[in-house]
Short mmCIF file of C-alpha atoms and ligand atoms in Angstrom, two decimals:
data_model
loop_
_atom_site.label_atom_id
_atom_site.label_comp_id
_atom_site.label_asym_id
_atom_site.label_seq_id
_atom_site.Cartn_x
_atom_site.Cartn_y
_atom_site.Cartn_z
CA MET A 1 205.21 89.27 63.15
CA SER A 2 202.19 87.54 61.62
CA GLU A 3 199.79 87.44 64.52
CA ALA A 4 200.06 89.16 67.90
CA ARG A 5 201.03 86.87 70.74
CA LYS A 6 198.63 86.78 73.65
CA LEU A 7 199.34 87.52 77.30
CA PHE A 8 197.18 86.42 80.24
CA ILE A 9 197.92 88.06 83.60
CA LYS A 10 196.42 87.08 86.93
CA THR A 11 196.93 89.59 89.75
CA TYR A 12 196.85 88.72 93.44
CA GLY A 13 197.31 90.95 96.48
CA CYS A 14 197.30 94.70 96.77
CA GLN A 15 196.67 97.62 94.45
CA MET A 16 200.39 98.04 93.90
CA ASN A 17 200.30 94.70 92.14
CA VAL A 18 197.38 95.91 90.01
CA TYR A 19 199.50 98.87 88.94
CA ASP A 20 202.54 96.65 88.34
CA SER A 21 200.47 94.25 86.20
CA GLU A 22 199.44 97.15 83.97
CA ARG A 23 203.05 98.26 83.61
CA MET A 24 204.21 94.70 82.84
CA ALA A 25 201.48 94.38 80.21
CA GLU A 26 202.72 97.63 78.66
CA ALA A 27 206.34 96.42 78.72
CA LEU A 28 205.37 93.19 76.96
CA GLY A 29 202.98 95.13 74.74
CA ALA A 30 206.02 96.88 73.28
CA LYS A 31 207.23 93.39 72.29
CA GLY A 32 204.00 92.60 70.45
CA TYR A 33 201.93 90.98 73.20
CA VAL A 34 198.24 91.82 73.54
CA LEU A 35 196.19 91.00 76.62
CA THR A 36 193.66 88.20 76.66
CA GLU A 37 191.11 87.31 79.32
CA VAL A 38 191.29 83.65 78.39
CA ALA A 39 194.23 81.66 79.79
CA GLU A 40 193.62 78.86 77.26
CA GLU A 41 194.47 81.07 74.29
CA ALA A 42 197.54 82.70 75.85
CA ASP A 43 201.12 82.37 74.62
CA MET A 44 202.31 83.65 77.95
CA VAL A 45 200.72 83.35 81.40
CA LEU A 46 202.01 85.67 84.12
CA LEU A 47 200.99 85.31 87.76
CA ASN A 48 201.63 88.53 89.71
CA THR A 49 201.69 87.15 93.22
CA CYS A 50 201.23 88.12 96.88
CA HIS A 51 203.14 86.75 99.86
CA ILE A 52 201.35 88.56 102.67
CA ARG A 53 199.59 85.54 104.20
CA GLU A 54 200.21 81.83 103.85
CA LYS A 55 196.95 81.28 101.99
CA ALA A 56 197.80 83.90 99.37
CA ALA A 57 201.19 82.31 98.72
CA GLU A 58 199.87 78.74 98.57
CA LYS A 59 197.14 79.78 96.13
CA VAL A 60 199.87 80.59 93.62
CA TYR A 61 201.16 77.01 93.72
CA SER A 62 197.73 75.50 93.27
CA ASP A 63 197.04 77.89 90.37
CA LEU A 64 200.36 76.91 88.79
CA GLY A 65 199.39 73.26 89.15
CA ARG A 66 196.21 73.99 87.25
CA LEU A 67 198.21 75.37 84.32
CA ARG A 68 199.87 71.99 83.73
CA PRO A 69 197.39 70.72 81.11
CA LEU A 70 197.74 73.99 79.19
CA LYS A 71 201.51 73.66 79.08
CA THR A 72 201.23 70.00 78.01
CA ALA A 73 198.87 70.93 75.18
CA LYS A 74 201.05 73.87 74.13
CA PRO A 75 204.71 73.30 75.04
CA ASP A 76 205.65 76.77 73.71
CA LEU A 77 203.49 78.41 76.36
CA LYS A 78 205.64 80.59 78.63
CA ILE A 79 204.76 80.71 82.30
CA GLY A 80 206.09 83.47 84.52
CA VAL A 81 205.80 84.24 88.24
CA ALA A 82 206.13 87.89 89.25
CA GLY A 83 205.46 89.86 92.43
CA CYS A 84 206.13 89.16 96.09
CA VAL A 85 206.15 85.33 96.05
CA ALA A 86 208.68 85.58 93.22
CA GLN A 87 210.82 87.88 95.36
CA ALA A 88 210.51 85.77 98.50
CA GLU A 89 211.01 82.34 96.95
CA GLY A 90 212.98 83.00 93.75
CA GLU A 91 214.83 79.87 92.63
CA GLU A 92 212.65 77.69 94.88
CA ILE A 93 209.73 78.23 92.51
CA LEU A 94 211.69 76.75 89.59
CA LYS A 95 212.57 73.74 91.72
CA ARG A 96 209.07 73.14 92.96
CA MET A 97 207.32 73.92 89.67
CA PRO A 98 209.10 72.56 86.56
CA LEU A 99 206.54 74.24 84.28
CA VAL A 100 207.66 77.76 85.27
CA ASP A 101 209.92 79.49 82.74
CA LEU A 102 210.73 82.71 84.53
CA VAL A 103 210.58 84.31 87.97
CA VAL A 104 210.80 88.09 88.28
CA GLY A 105 210.73 90.23 91.43
CA PRO A 106 208.78 93.49 91.81
CA GLN A 107 211.87 95.69 91.32
CA SER A 108 213.13 93.97 88.18
CA TYR A 109 210.12 93.69 85.92
CA HIS A 110 211.43 96.26 83.42
CA ARG A 111 213.79 93.41 82.44
CA LEU A 112 210.86 91.11 81.68
CA PRO A 113 211.01 91.42 77.85
CA ASP A 114 214.73 90.47 77.88
CA MET A 115 214.12 87.62 80.26
CA LEU A 116 211.35 86.33 78.04
CA GLU A 117 213.68 86.38 75.07
CA ARG A 118 216.18 84.30 77.01
CA THR A 119 213.52 81.65 77.67
CA GLU A 120 212.92 81.23 73.93
CA GLY A 121 215.88 78.85 73.74
CA GLY A 122 214.52 76.80 76.63
CA ALA A 123 216.41 78.55 79.47
CA ARG A 124 214.68 79.07 82.82
CA VAL A 125 215.52 82.46 84.33
CA VAL A 126 215.24 84.17 87.71
CA ASP A 127 215.73 87.88 88.47
CA THR A 128 215.05 89.01 92.02
CA ASP A 129 217.62 91.83 92.16
CA PHE A 130 217.00 95.20 93.70
CA PRO A 131 218.80 96.88 90.78
CA GLU A 132 220.55 100.26 90.89
CA GLU A 133 218.59 101.52 87.89
CA ASP A 134 215.01 102.73 88.38
CA LYS A 135 212.62 100.37 86.65
CA PHE A 136 210.24 103.25 85.89
CA ASP A 137 212.92 104.89 83.71
CA HIS A 138 213.05 101.74 81.62
CA LEU A 139 209.35 101.12 81.11
CA PRO A 140 207.34 102.37 78.13
CA GLU A 141 205.02 105.35 78.60
CA ARG A 142 201.58 104.66 80.10
CA LYS A 143 199.01 103.45 77.59
CA ALA A 144 195.25 103.94 77.48
CA THR A 145 194.00 103.07 80.95
CA ARG A 146 191.23 100.89 82.27
CA GLY A 147 188.90 103.85 82.75
CA PRO A 148 188.42 107.24 84.36
CA ALA A 149 189.99 106.18 87.68
CA ALA A 150 193.68 105.21 87.63
CA PHE A 151 196.43 104.17 90.00
CA LEU A 152 199.79 105.89 90.17
CA THR A 153 202.57 104.34 92.25
CA VAL A 154 204.50 107.17 93.92
CA GLN A 155 206.38 105.26 96.60
CA GLU A 156 207.56 101.69 97.00
CA GLY A 157 208.94 99.58 99.78
CA CYS A 158 208.77 99.77 103.53
CA ASP A 159 211.26 100.49 106.31
CA LYS A 160 208.80 99.88 109.16
CA PHE A 161 209.44 96.19 109.79
CA CYS A 162 206.23 95.35 111.60
CA ALA A 163 207.02 92.05 113.30
CA PHE A 164 204.47 90.06 111.26
CA CYS A 165 205.02 91.47 107.78
CA VAL A 166 206.96 90.29 104.70
CA VAL A 167 206.66 93.51 102.71
CA PRO A 168 210.00 95.05 103.81
CA TYR A 169 211.67 91.87 102.53
CA THR A 170 209.72 91.43 99.31
CA ARG A 171 209.56 95.08 98.28
CA GLY A 172 212.77 96.40 99.80
CA ALA A 173 213.55 99.80 101.33
CA GLU A 174 211.33 102.87 101.01
CA VAL A 175 211.91 104.70 97.75
CA SER A 176 210.04 107.79 96.55
CA ARG A 177 209.64 108.44 92.83
CA PRO A 178 210.76 111.93 91.74
CA PHE A 179 208.19 114.73 91.80
CA ALA A 180 208.65 115.79 88.16
CA ARG A 181 208.15 112.23 86.87
CA LEU A 182 204.95 111.84 88.85
CA MET A 183 203.57 115.13 87.57
CA ALA A 184 204.36 114.05 84.02
CA GLU A 185 202.78 110.62 84.47
CA ALA A 186 199.67 112.19 86.03
CA ARG A 187 199.34 114.71 83.18
CA GLY A 188 199.71 111.87 80.68
CA LEU A 189 196.93 109.92 82.40
CA VAL A 190 194.62 112.96 82.39
CA GLU A 191 195.25 113.47 78.66
CA LYS A 192 194.03 109.89 78.17
CA GLY A 193 190.76 110.67 79.96
CA VAL A 194 191.58 109.88 83.59
CA ARG A 195 189.68 112.05 86.08
CA GLU A 196 190.61 110.38 89.36
CA ILE A 197 194.05 109.24 90.51
CA THR A 198 194.81 107.09 93.53
CA LEU A 199 198.40 107.53 94.64
CA LEU A 200 199.88 104.21 95.72
CA GLY A 201 202.65 103.11 98.02
CA GLN A 202 203.28 100.42 100.62
CA ASN A 203 203.75 103.46 102.84
CA VAL A 204 202.38 106.13 100.58
CA ASN A 205 202.46 108.92 103.14
CA ALA A 206 206.21 108.39 103.61
CA TRP A 207 206.63 109.82 100.10
CA SER A 208 209.01 112.76 100.00
CA ASN A 209 211.11 114.39 97.33
CA ASP A 210 212.93 117.72 97.06
CA GLY A 211 211.58 118.94 100.39
CA ARG A 212 207.98 118.08 99.51
CA GLY A 213 205.84 115.59 101.40
CA LEU A 214 202.72 113.84 100.16
CA GLY A 215 200.55 116.86 101.12
CA GLY A 216 202.68 119.03 98.82
CA LEU A 217 202.46 116.51 95.98
CA ILE A 218 198.68 116.38 96.34
CA ARG A 219 198.43 120.18 96.19
CA GLU A 220 200.45 120.29 92.95
CA LEU A 221 198.52 117.42 91.37
CA ALA A 222 195.27 119.18 92.26
CA ARG A 223 196.28 122.03 89.95
CA ILE A 224 196.13 119.78 86.88
CA ASP A 225 193.05 120.79 84.89
CA GLY A 226 190.75 117.86 84.21
CA LEU A 227 192.00 115.89 87.20
CA GLU A 228 188.99 116.04 89.51
CA ARG A 229 189.71 113.62 92.33
CA LEU A 230 192.70 112.43 94.33
CA ARG A 231 193.09 109.63 96.84
CA TYR A 232 196.06 107.79 98.35
CA THR A 233 196.67 104.41 99.95
CA THR A 234 198.11 102.79 102.13
CA SER A 235 199.12 105.06 104.95
CA HIS A 236 200.99 104.44 108.17
CA PRO A 237 199.73 106.36 111.23
CA ASN A 238 203.28 107.53 112.07
CA ASP A 239 203.68 109.21 108.68
CA MET A 240 200.54 111.40 108.78
CA ALA A 241 202.43 114.72 108.58
CA ASP A 242 200.72 118.01 109.49
CA ASP A 243 200.68 119.27 105.91
CA LEU A 244 198.98 116.06 104.75
CA ILE A 245 196.29 116.40 107.41
CA GLU A 246 195.87 120.06 106.42
CA ALA A 247 195.48 119.07 102.77
CA HIS A 248 192.37 117.11 103.77
CA GLY A 249 190.80 120.37 104.90
CA ALA A 250 192.21 122.67 102.24
CA GLU A 251 192.10 120.67 99.01
CA PRO A 252 188.61 119.95 97.67
CA LYS A 253 189.93 117.48 95.09
CA LEU A 254 191.33 115.28 97.88
CA MET A 255 188.42 112.93 98.58
CA PRO A 256 187.00 112.53 102.11
CA TYR A 257 188.22 108.95 102.51
CA LEU A 258 191.27 107.56 104.28
CA HIS A 259 192.47 103.99 104.78
CA LEU A 260 194.61 104.09 107.92
CA PRO A 261 195.58 100.62 109.18
CA VAL A 262 196.01 100.28 112.94
CA GLN A 263 196.19 96.44 113.31
CA SER A 264 195.31 96.33 117.03
CA GLY A 265 193.92 98.45 119.87
CA SER A 266 196.13 96.94 122.56
CA ASP A 267 199.33 98.82 123.39
CA ARG A 268 200.99 95.59 124.48
CA ILE A 269 200.27 93.95 121.14
CA LEU A 270 201.10 97.10 119.15
CA LYS A 271 204.49 97.06 120.86
CA ALA A 272 205.00 93.35 120.13
CA MET A 273 204.03 94.11 116.51
CA ASN A 274 206.71 96.85 116.40
CA ARG A 275 204.11 99.36 115.23
CA LYS A 276 205.79 102.21 117.14
CA HIS A 277 202.48 103.87 118.07
CA THR A 278 199.89 103.37 120.78
CA ALA A 279 196.10 103.15 120.58
CA GLU A 280 195.89 106.62 122.14
CA HIS A 281 198.21 108.04 119.49
CA TYR A 282 195.92 106.62 116.81
CA LEU A 283 192.77 108.03 118.43
CA ARG A 284 194.33 111.52 118.73
CA LEU A 285 195.41 111.30 115.10
CA VAL A 286 191.86 110.43 114.05
CA GLU A 287 190.61 113.47 115.99
CA ARG A 288 193.01 115.76 114.14
CA ILE A 289 192.09 114.30 110.76
CA ARG A 290 188.38 114.72 111.52
CA ALA A 291 188.97 118.28 112.70
CA ALA A 292 190.49 119.01 109.27
CA ARG A 293 187.77 117.14 107.33
CA PRO A 294 184.71 116.36 109.48
CA ASP A 295 182.93 114.14 106.92
CA ILE A 296 185.98 111.93 106.21
CA LEU A 297 185.28 108.20 106.09
CA LEU A 298 187.96 106.11 107.78
CA THR A 299 188.77 102.47 107.11
CA SER A 300 191.44 100.24 108.58
CA ASP A 301 193.17 96.86 108.73
CA PHE A 302 193.18 94.53 111.74
CA ILE A 303 195.07 91.38 112.62
CA VAL A 304 193.48 89.07 115.21
CA GLY A 305 195.31 86.32 117.06
CA PHE A 306 198.77 87.86 116.96
CA PRO A 307 201.08 85.72 119.16
CA GLY A 308 200.42 86.49 122.82
CA GLU A 309 197.07 88.28 122.21
CA THR A 310 194.87 87.80 125.29
CA GLU A 311 191.11 88.22 125.54
CA ALA A 312 191.78 91.64 127.17
CA ASP A 313 194.04 92.67 124.26
CA PHE A 314 191.34 91.66 121.82
CA GLU A 315 188.70 93.59 123.79
CA ALA A 316 190.96 96.66 123.54
CA THR A 317 190.84 96.29 119.75
CA LEU A 318 187.03 96.16 119.83
CA ASP A 319 187.08 99.27 122.08
CA LEU A 320 189.22 101.13 119.58
CA ILE A 321 186.85 100.16 116.76
CA ARG A 322 183.88 101.41 118.80
CA ALA A 323 185.72 104.65 119.63
CA VAL A 324 186.57 105.45 116.00
CA GLY A 325 183.57 104.21 114.02
CA PHE A 326 184.93 102.90 110.73
CA GLY A 327 183.30 102.98 107.29
CA SER A 328 184.61 99.45 106.75
CA ALA A 329 187.73 97.43 107.52
CA PHE A 330 189.78 94.48 106.39
CA SER A 331 190.48 91.98 109.13
CA PHE A 332 192.75 88.97 109.01
CA LYS A 333 193.75 86.07 111.17
CA TYR A 334 197.42 86.31 111.97
CA SER A 335 199.47 84.20 109.57
CA ALA A 336 203.07 83.34 110.50
CA ARG A 337 205.40 84.31 107.67
CA PRO A 338 208.82 82.71 107.29
CA GLY A 339 211.67 85.08 108.11
CA THR A 340 209.63 87.57 110.15
CA PRO A 341 210.34 88.03 113.89
CA ALA A 342 206.79 87.15 114.95
CA ALA A 343 207.06 83.75 113.24
CA GLU A 344 209.39 82.63 116.05
CA LYS A 345 206.62 82.97 118.63
CA PRO A 346 204.03 80.33 119.58
CA GLU A 347 200.70 80.73 117.80
CA LEU A 348 197.24 80.92 119.35
CA PRO A 349 194.80 78.04 118.83
CA ALA A 350 192.94 78.29 115.53
CA GLU A 351 189.51 78.25 117.27
CA VAL A 352 190.45 81.34 119.29
CA CYS A 353 191.50 83.20 116.15
CA ASP A 354 188.35 82.12 114.27
CA ALA A 355 186.06 83.26 117.09
CA ARG A 356 187.80 86.62 117.46
CA LEU A 357 187.74 87.25 113.73
CA GLN A 358 184.00 86.61 113.67
CA ARG A 359 183.32 88.97 116.56
CA LEU A 360 185.46 91.71 115.06
CA GLN A 361 183.85 91.32 111.66
CA ALA A 362 180.36 91.46 113.16
CA LEU A 363 181.21 94.79 114.79
CA VAL A 364 182.76 96.20 111.62
CA THR A 365 179.80 95.06 109.51
CA GLU A 366 177.47 96.89 111.88
CA GLN A 367 179.57 100.05 111.56
CA GLN A 368 179.73 99.74 107.78
CA ARG A 369 175.94 99.46 107.65
CA ALA A 370 175.54 102.50 109.92
CA ALA A 371 177.98 104.55 107.82
CA GLN A 372 176.10 103.65 104.63
CA VAL A 373 172.66 104.34 106.11
CA ALA A 374 173.98 107.73 107.26
CA MET A 375 174.65 108.57 103.60
CA VAL A 376 170.97 108.20 102.66
CA GLY A 377 169.52 111.62 101.81
CA ARG A 378 172.97 113.14 101.29
CA GLU A 379 174.30 114.63 98.07
CA VAL A 380 177.63 113.25 96.83
CA GLY A 381 179.75 113.23 93.70
CA VAL A 382 179.84 109.97 91.73
CA LEU A 383 182.35 109.16 88.97
CA TYR A 384 180.81 106.60 86.60
CA GLU A 385 183.18 103.68 86.03
CA LYS A 386 180.92 101.26 84.16
CA ALA A 387 177.39 100.47 83.07
CA GLY A 388 175.28 98.68 85.66
CA ARG A 389 173.66 95.30 85.24
CA LEU A 390 170.21 96.81 84.70
CA PRO A 391 169.52 98.73 81.48
CA GLY A 392 169.97 102.49 81.90
CA GLN A 393 171.96 102.04 85.08
CA MET A 394 175.46 103.38 85.79
CA VAL A 395 177.84 102.37 88.57
CA GLY A 396 180.55 104.53 90.08
CA LYS A 397 182.33 105.49 93.26
CA SER A 398 181.16 108.23 95.59
CA ASP A 399 183.50 110.77 97.18
CA HIS A 400 183.63 108.41 100.17
CA LEU A 401 184.46 105.44 97.91
CA HIS A 402 181.08 103.78 98.25
CA ALA A 403 179.90 101.94 95.13
CA VAL A 404 176.76 103.75 93.94
CA HIS A 405 174.14 102.55 91.43
CA VAL A 406 172.37 105.36 89.58
CA GLU A 407 169.44 105.20 87.11
CA ASP A 408 170.83 107.36 84.33
CA PRO A 409 170.09 106.28 80.74
CA ALA A 410 172.08 109.28 79.41
CA GLY A 411 175.04 108.58 81.68
CA ARG A 412 178.43 107.67 80.25
CA VAL A 413 181.59 106.18 81.70
CA GLY A 414 183.77 109.08 82.91
CA ASP A 415 180.88 111.40 83.84
CA LEU A 416 181.31 112.97 87.28
CA VAL A 417 177.79 113.75 88.48
CA ARG A 418 175.96 114.95 91.57
CA VAL A 419 173.80 112.25 93.12
CA ARG A 420 171.38 112.10 96.02
CA ILE A 421 171.71 108.81 97.90
CA THR A 422 168.31 107.14 98.20
CA ALA A 423 169.02 103.68 99.65
CA SER A 424 171.68 101.47 101.20
CA ALA A 425 172.25 97.80 100.25
CA PRO A 426 174.79 95.53 102.01
CA ASN A 427 177.79 96.53 99.89
CA SER A 428 176.59 99.46 97.83
CA LEU A 429 174.32 102.49 97.70
CA ALA A 430 171.62 103.58 95.27
CA GLY A 431 171.08 107.19 94.24
CA GLU A 432 169.36 109.55 91.81
CA ARG A 433 171.19 111.94 89.56
CA LEU A 434 170.71 115.62 90.37
CA GLY A 435 170.83 118.58 88.01
CA ALA A 436 171.24 117.18 84.52
N1 SAH B 501 201.63 98.88 104.27
C1 SAH B 501 200.32 98.68 104.64
C2 SAH B 501 199.68 97.36 104.28
C3 SAH B 501 200.43 96.11 104.31
S1 SAH B 501 199.69 94.60 103.97
C4 SAH B 501 200.20 98.98 106.12
O1 SAH B 501 201.15 99.05 106.84
O2 SAH B 501 199.12 99.17 106.54
C5 SAH B 501 197.97 94.77 104.24
C6 SAH B 501 197.48 94.21 105.50
O3 SAH B 501 197.70 92.83 105.59
C7 SAH B 501 198.13 94.79 106.74
O4 SAH B 501 197.64 96.03 107.09
C8 SAH B 501 197.81 93.72 107.77
O5 SAH B 501 196.58 93.97 108.39
C9 SAH B 501 197.70 92.45 106.93
N2 SAH B 501 198.84 91.57 107.19
C10 SAH B 501 200.13 91.80 106.93
N3 SAH B 501 200.90 90.76 107.33
C11 SAH B 501 200.06 89.85 107.87
C12 SAH B 501 200.25 88.56 108.47
N4 SAH B 501 201.45 88.04 108.62
N5 SAH B 501 199.14 87.91 108.91
C13 SAH B 501 197.91 88.45 108.78
N6 SAH B 501 197.68 89.65 108.23
C14 SAH B 501 198.74 90.35 107.76
FE1 SF4 B 502 204.10 95.73 106.50
FE2 SF4 B 502 204.16 97.33 108.59
FE3 SF4 B 502 205.40 98.04 106.35
FE4 SF4 B 502 202.76 97.98 106.46
S1 SF4 B 502 204.08 99.34 107.65
S2 SF4 B 502 204.03 97.18 104.81
S3 SF4 B 502 202.35 96.26 107.77
S4 SF4 B 502 205.93 96.34 107.66
FE1 F3S B 503 200.99 91.19 98.80
FE2 F3S B 503 203.29 92.16 98.04
FE3 F3S B 503 201.15 93.70 98.03
S1 F3S B 503 202.97 90.74 99.67
S2 F3S B 503 199.96 92.87 99.70
S3 F3S B 503 201.47 91.93 96.78
S4 F3S B 503 203.20 94.30 98.55
#
């Protein structure tokens, strides 16, 4: 090949898509593609999409529309749609968007290089199978990573079927990757300079293999020399097993941060959502987690305006937020998704949803500020991920996953340093390096 072909990937949605985009880039890398940040110079554009809310899915179509002039100027340009919109809409995408050459679902992307070859002759191809073979067995080994903090998908899919959610349909049933493979992939990442790994899964704490649960996996990973920090996301409250909670107390490499979505504080709404837990169950769980690791920072996800949500139901959600005290939270207006049970039910007026979202976000913002201010004066670990905007400044994540800016002219990406927090800004902290 004379000159490397260029690949532009745009990633939407969750961290699992970020991981998948890296693996797809590696798979195409083996076929001679190198990544570019500039869509205009690409030979292939891949959109790795998200179907979780209507807005996310519609964004994909408007972004595809914007690629039209590129395709006109360069008819050889290949355009692919991957991820959860690809899975949910498959063939439909080809019909609606004539410029798309291939559509590949999240379980089939190891076949991407072959699919691409088939498009060379002008064919348009779709693969949204949930194949028997494990895609991870058919992907090339992990390459150099983005930096000292990496993602590792350990579990995929979801069997929970929350009434509002498309993930069980787009990602399929819960599957855990084998223990030995994960250990090998983690060791490989550490050899390439990774010092922090975030274990990923749509229901990461449902991971189990050979009698081990996620707590057991974390304990084994923690024994890898050079791997200094572990995190995991996203968890379901019903899968917080005792040994995982214990690991938060016993394993210093497991960081004091946990994202634990609850969605609502109203038992009536939780039941309608098919969450299979109550608000009380969640509050008791939080107590047990905090007993194991008192300084843990908790974050969550909330949906406002779920069909049938009354003012009293919404107040119950605010009460739960007040009772827990979150470090931050993602909150969303309910979005009806085709094919889900909740989509059959009448929706609340948009103004009601808007007003509730604003009230909830105001409360969460207040709690986020309080949690950050409480860090001032404390000593934390910070793993430098990049240079800051000011000369001599480094930026990294604290143990509690706060972004921290540190004046440190000698600092380098990958350094894990002790820092005293000196100030809190709206979305980050500032600190001074200790020791060195
Ligand atoms: N598996 C994870 C996350 C799934 S998606 C979990 O169970 O927590 C991330 C978040 O998107 C969810 O936690 C939920 O708050 C939100 N979400 C999912 N479906 C939605 C919908 N139909 N409308 C609005 N928000 C939604
Ligand atoms: Fe969706 Fe519920 Fe599964 Fe989370 S647990 S991915 S919200 S169905
Ligand atoms: Fe979106 Fe699929 Fe992730 S729907 S949130 S990209 S699992």
